[in-house]
Short mmCIF file of C-alpha atoms and ligand atoms in Angstrom, two decimals:
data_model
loop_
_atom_site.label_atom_id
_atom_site.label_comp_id
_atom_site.label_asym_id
_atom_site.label_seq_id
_atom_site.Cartn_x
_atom_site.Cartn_y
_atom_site.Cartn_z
CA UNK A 13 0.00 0.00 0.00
CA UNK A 14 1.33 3.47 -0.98
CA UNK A 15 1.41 5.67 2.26
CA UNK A 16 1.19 9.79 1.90
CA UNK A 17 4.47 10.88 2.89
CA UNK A 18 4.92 14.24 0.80
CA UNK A 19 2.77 17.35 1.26
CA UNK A 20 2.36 20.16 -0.97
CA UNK A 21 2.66 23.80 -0.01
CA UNK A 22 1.47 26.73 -2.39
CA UNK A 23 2.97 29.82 -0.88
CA UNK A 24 3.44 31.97 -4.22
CA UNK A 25 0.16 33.85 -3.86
CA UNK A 26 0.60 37.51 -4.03
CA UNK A 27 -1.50 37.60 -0.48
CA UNK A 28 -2.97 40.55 -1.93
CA UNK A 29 -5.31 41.15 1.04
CA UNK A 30 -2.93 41.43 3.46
CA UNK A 31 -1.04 44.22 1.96
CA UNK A 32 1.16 46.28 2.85
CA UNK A 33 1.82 43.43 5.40
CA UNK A 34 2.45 40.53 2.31
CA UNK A 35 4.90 43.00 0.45
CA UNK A 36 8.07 41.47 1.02
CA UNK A 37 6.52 38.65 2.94
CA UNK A 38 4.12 35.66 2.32
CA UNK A 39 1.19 35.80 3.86
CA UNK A 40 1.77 32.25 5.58
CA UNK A 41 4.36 33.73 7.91
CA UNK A 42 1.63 35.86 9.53
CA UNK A 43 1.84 35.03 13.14
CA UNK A 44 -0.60 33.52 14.70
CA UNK A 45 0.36 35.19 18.30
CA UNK A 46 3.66 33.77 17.81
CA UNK A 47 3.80 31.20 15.70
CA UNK A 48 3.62 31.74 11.59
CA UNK A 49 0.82 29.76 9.81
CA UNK A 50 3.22 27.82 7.63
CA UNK A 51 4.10 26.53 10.72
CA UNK A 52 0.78 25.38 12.40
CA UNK A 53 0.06 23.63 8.79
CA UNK A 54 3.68 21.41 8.80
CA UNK A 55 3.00 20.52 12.60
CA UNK A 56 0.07 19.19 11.11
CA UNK A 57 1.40 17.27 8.44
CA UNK A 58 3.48 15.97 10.78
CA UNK A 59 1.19 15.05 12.85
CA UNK A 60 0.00 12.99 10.35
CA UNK A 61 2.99 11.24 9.63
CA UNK A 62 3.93 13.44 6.21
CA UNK A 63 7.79 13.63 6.22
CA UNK A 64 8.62 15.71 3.10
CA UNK A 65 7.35 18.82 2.93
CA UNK A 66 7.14 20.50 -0.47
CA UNK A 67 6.83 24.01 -1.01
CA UNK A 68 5.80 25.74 -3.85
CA UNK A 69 7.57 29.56 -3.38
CA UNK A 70 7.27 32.65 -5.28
CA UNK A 71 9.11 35.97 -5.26
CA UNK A 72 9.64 37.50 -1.68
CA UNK A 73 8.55 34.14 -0.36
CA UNK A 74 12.84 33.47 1.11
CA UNK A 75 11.37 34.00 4.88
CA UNK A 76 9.96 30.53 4.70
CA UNK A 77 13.09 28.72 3.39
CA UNK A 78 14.74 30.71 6.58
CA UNK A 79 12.01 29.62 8.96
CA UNK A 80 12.56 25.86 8.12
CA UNK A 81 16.47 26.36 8.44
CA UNK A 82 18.78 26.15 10.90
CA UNK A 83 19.61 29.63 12.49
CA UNK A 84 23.21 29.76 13.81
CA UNK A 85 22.57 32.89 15.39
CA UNK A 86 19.61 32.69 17.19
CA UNK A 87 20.47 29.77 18.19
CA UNK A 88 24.26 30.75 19.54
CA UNK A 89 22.86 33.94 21.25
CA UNK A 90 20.09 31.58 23.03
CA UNK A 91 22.58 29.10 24.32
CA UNK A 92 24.61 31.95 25.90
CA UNK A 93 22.33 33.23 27.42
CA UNK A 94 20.83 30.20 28.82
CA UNK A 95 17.30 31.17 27.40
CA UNK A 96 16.71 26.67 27.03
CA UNK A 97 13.18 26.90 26.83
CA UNK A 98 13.57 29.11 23.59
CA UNK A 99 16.26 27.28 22.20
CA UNK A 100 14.48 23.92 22.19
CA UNK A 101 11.28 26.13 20.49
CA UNK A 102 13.50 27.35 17.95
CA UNK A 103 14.99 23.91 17.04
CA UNK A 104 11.80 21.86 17.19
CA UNK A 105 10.56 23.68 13.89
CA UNK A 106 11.74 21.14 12.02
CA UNK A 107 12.55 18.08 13.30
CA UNK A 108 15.21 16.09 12.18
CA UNK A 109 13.21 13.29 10.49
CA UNK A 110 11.59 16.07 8.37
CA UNK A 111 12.82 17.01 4.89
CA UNK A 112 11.86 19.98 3.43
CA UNK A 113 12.50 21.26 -0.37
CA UNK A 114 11.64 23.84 -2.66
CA UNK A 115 10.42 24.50 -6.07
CA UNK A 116 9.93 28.12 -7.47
CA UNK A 117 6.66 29.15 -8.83
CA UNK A 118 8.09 31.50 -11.93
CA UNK A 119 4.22 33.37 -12.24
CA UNK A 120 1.21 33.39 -9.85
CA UNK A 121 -1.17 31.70 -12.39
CA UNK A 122 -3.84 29.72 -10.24
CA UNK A 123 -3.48 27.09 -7.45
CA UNK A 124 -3.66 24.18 -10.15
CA UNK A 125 -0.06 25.88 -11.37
CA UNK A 126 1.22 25.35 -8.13
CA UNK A 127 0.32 22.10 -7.37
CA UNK A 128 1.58 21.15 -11.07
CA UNK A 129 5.12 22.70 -10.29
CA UNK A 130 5.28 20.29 -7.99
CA UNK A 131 5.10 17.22 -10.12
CA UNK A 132 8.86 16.66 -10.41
CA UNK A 133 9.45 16.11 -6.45
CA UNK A 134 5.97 14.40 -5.87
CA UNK A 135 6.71 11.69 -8.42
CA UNK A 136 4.43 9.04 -8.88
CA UNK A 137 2.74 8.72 -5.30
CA UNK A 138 0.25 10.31 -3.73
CA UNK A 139 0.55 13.41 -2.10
CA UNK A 140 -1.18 15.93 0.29
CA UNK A 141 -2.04 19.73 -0.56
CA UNK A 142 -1.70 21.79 2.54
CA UNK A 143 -2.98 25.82 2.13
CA UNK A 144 -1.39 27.29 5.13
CA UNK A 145 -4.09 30.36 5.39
CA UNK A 146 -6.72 27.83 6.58
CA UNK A 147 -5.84 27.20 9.99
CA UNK A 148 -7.76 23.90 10.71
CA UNK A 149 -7.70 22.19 14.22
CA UNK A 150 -8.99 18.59 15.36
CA UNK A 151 -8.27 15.87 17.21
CA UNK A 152 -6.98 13.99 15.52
CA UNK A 153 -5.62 16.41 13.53
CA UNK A 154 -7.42 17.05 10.06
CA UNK A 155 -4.70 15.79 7.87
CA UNK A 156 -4.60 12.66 9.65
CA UNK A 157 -8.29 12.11 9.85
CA UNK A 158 -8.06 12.23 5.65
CA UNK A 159 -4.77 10.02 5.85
CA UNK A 160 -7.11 7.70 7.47
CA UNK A 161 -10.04 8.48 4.85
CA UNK A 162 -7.13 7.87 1.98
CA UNK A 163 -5.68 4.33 3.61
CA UNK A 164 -9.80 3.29 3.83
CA UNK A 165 -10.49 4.05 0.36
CA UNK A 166 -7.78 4.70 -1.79
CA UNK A 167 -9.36 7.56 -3.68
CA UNK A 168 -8.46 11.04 -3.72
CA UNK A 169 -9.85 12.64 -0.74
CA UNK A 170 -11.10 16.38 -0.43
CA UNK A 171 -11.55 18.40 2.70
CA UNK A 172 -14.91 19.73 2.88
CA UNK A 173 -17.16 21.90 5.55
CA UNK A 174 -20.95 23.04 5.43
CA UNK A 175 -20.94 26.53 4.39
CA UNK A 176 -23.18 29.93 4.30
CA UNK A 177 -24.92 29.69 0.87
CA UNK A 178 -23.72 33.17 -0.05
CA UNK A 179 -20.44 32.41 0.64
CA UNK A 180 -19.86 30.00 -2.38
CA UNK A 181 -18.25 32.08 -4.52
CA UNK A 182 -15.53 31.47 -2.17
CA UNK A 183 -14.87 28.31 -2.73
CA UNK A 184 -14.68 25.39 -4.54
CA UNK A 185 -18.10 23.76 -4.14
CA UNK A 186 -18.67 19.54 -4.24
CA UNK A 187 -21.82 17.70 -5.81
CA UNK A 188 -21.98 13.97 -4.89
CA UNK A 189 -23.98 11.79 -2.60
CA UNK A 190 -22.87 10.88 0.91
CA UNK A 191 -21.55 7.65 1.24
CA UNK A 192 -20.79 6.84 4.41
CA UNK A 193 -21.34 9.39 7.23
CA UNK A 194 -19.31 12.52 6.30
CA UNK A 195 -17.93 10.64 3.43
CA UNK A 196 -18.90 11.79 0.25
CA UNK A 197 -18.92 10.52 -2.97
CA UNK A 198 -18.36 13.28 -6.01
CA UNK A 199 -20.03 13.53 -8.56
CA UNK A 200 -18.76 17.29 -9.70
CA UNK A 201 -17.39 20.21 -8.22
CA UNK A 202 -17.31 23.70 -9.17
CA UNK A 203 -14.89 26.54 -8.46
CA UNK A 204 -16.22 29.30 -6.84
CA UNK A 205 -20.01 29.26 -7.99
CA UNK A 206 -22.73 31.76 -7.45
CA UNK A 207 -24.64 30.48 -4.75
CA UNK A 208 -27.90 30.48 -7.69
CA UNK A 209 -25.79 27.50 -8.92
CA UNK A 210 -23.81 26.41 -6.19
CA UNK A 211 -24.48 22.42 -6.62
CA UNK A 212 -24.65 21.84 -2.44
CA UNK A 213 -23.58 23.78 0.44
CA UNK A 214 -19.99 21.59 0.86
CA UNK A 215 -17.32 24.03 0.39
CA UNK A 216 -13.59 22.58 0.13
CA UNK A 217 -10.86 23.86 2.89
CA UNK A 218 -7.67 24.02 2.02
CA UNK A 219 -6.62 20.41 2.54
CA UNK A 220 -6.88 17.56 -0.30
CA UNK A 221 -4.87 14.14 -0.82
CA UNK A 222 -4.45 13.37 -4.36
CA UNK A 223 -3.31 10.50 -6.34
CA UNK A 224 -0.75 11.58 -8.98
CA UNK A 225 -2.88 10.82 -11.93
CA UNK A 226 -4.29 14.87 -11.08
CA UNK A 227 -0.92 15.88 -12.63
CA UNK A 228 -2.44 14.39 -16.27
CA UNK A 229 -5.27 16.51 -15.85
CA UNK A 230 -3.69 19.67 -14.19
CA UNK A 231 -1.42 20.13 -17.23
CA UNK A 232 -4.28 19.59 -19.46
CA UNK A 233 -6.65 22.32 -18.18
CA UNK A 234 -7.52 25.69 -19.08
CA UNK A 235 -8.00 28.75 -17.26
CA UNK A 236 -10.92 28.46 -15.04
CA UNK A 237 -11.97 30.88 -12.28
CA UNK A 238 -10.27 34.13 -11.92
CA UNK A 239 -8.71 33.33 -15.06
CA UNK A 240 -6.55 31.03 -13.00
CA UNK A 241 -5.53 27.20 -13.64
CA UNK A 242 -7.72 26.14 -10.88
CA UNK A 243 -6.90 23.09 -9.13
CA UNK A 244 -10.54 22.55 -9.15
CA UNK A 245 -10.99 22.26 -12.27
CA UNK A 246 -7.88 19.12 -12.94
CA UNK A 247 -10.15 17.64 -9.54
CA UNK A 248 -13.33 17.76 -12.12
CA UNK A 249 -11.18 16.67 -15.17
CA UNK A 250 -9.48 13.56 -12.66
CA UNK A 251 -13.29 12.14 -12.13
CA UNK A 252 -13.98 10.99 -15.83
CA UNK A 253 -10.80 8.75 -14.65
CA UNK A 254 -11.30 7.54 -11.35
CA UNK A 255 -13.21 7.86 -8.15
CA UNK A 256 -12.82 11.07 -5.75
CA UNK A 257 -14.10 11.24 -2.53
CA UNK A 258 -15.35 14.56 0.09
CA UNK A 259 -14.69 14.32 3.29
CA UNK A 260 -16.50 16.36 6.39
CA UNK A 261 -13.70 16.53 8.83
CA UNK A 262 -14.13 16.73 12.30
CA UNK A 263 -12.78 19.65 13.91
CA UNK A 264 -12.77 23.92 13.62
CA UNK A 265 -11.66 26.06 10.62
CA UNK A 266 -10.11 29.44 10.71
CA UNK A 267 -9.84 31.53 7.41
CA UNK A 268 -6.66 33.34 7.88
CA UNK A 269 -6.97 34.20 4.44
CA UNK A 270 -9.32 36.70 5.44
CA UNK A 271 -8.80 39.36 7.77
CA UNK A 272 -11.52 38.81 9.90
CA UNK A 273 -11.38 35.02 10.15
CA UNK A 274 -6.97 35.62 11.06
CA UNK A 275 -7.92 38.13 13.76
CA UNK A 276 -10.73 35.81 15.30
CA UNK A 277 -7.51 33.06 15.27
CA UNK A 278 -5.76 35.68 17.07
CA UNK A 279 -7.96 36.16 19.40
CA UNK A 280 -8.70 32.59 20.32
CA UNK A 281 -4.98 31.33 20.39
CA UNK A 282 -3.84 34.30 22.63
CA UNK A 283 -6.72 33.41 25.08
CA UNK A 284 -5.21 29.91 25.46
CA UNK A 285 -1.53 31.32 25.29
CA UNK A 286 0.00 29.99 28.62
CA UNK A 287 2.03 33.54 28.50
CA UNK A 288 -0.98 35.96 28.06
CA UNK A 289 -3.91 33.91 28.33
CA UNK A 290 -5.37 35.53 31.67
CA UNK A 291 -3.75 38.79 31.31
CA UNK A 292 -5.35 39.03 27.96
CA UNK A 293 -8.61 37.76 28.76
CA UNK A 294 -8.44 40.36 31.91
CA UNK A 295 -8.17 42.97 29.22
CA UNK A 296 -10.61 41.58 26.52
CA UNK A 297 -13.45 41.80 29.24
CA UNK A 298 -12.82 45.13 30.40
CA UNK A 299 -12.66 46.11 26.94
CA UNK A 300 -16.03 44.78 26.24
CA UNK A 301 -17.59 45.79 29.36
CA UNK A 302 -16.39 49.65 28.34
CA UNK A 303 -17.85 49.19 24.87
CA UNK A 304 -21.24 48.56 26.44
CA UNK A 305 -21.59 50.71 29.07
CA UNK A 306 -20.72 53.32 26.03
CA UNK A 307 -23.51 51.81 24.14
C1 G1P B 607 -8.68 27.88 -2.88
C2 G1P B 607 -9.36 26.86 -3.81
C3 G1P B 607 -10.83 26.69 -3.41
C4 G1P B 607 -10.90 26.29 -1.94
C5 G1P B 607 -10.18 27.33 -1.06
C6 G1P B 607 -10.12 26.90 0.38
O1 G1P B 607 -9.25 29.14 -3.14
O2 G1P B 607 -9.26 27.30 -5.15
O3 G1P B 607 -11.41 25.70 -4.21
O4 G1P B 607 -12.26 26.17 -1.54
O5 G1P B 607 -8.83 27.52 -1.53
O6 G1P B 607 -9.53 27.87 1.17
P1 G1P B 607 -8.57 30.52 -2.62
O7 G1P B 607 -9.01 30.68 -1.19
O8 G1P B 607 -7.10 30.35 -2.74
O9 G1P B 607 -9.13 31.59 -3.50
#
């Protein structure tokens, strides 16, 4: 049986809504309090038993490469000073059993690009796609509840959550019938539909496992959505061939693409921060209670 050992990371987006904070920066090494999203999504993969972590960068994207590497520095200035609890943060980014490489994404043309600059280093298994601005948590983690889905089945798996009608042109929207509970089998999906035509109210998240036959059909589509080579789109292309399934995971989204959904993570991580948990929460109450006596 093939296990998923690789994940895929698209980080070349121009992370146009986070500007003028995305300039020189992707927008997956936004802190979550303290902790970049690229980072939440590997300690995911990991969790799930992923070893080689593939990312796709773009211009401006070298802070990730750095992230993932080992700082002499830091690291020198930490041990001198006897700051341990920092030190083994700093080195526990990337354990040593994990392998990470890198593969540059010349133009931002569409997700399905991505994904297909990947081909070389994903070879012929199959592989997870990770997007780092949806900060999903469960427990298990998500990525190993589809690893699970994927071992089951051994179809193409999709992560997908009930969404707000209106919100479909957001996403890439599933048709299909449910299977099994929370396991659904697809029978279309569309990229970002109005919600007139929306086929069902499953919108995908940004995690998928793929078998490498997509690779046949990313390099065969057009531009879809946006204008973009939509990833969506090879997903439609890959079920003429062979059987993809949606899967309902079990756990809590946060869309840090947005900036309402990253400040909500904010929010919520700090009040569990061990460091400024209570002193935050203190403040967050007061806050509130001000804003209503004002009202
Ligand atoms: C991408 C995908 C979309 C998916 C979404 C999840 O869109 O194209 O199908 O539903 O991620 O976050 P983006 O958010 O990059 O526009």
């Amino acid at each position: 049986m093939l296990n998923v050992t690789k994940a895929v990371f698209p980080i070349a987006g121009l992370g146009t809504r986070f500007l003028p904070a995305t300039k020189a920066s992707a927008k997956e090494m936004l802190p979550i309090v303290d902790k970049p999203l690229i980072q939440y999504a590997v300690e995911e993969a990991i969790a799930a038993g992923i070893t080689e972590m593939i990312f796709v960068t773009g211009r401006s994207k070298r802070a990730v490469e750095d992230h993932f590497d080992k700082s002499y520095e830091i690291e020198a200035e930490l041990e001198m000073r006897g700051k341990t609890q920092l030190l083994d943060i700093v080195r526990s980014i990337k354990p040593s059993h994990i392998d990470c490489f890198y593969v540059r994404q010349p133009e931002a043309l569409g997700l399905g690009h991505a994904v297909l600059c990947a081909e070389k280093m994903v070879g012929n298994h199959p592989f997870a796609v990770m997007l780092a601005d949806d900060l999903l948590e469960g427990d298990p983690p998500v990525m190993k509840q589809m690893i699970e889905v994927f071992d089951h089945y051994h179809s193409s798996v999709l992560g997908v959550e009930i969404i707000a009608p209106e919100d479909s042109t957001s996403y890439g929207v599933v048709a299909g019938k449910e299977w099994e509970e929370s396991i659904i089998k697809l029978s279309g999906i569309v990229e970002k539909p109005e919600p007139n035509v929306a086929p069902s109210n499953l919108g995908v998240v940004g995690r998928y496992i793929l078998k490498p036959r997509i690779f046949e059909h990313l390099r065969r589509i057009k531009p879809g959505a946006g204008s973009e080579l939509q990833l969506t789109d090879a997903i439609q292309s890959l079920l003429a061939d062979e059987q993809v399934l949606a899967y309902n995971y079990r756990g809590r989204r946060f869309d840090c693409g947005s900036k309402l959904g990253y400040l909500k993570a904010t929010v919520e991580f700090a009040l569990r921060h061990p460091e400024v948990a209570q002193e935050f929460g203190a403040w967050l109450e007061s806050r509130w209670s001000s804003a209503q006596a004002k009202a």
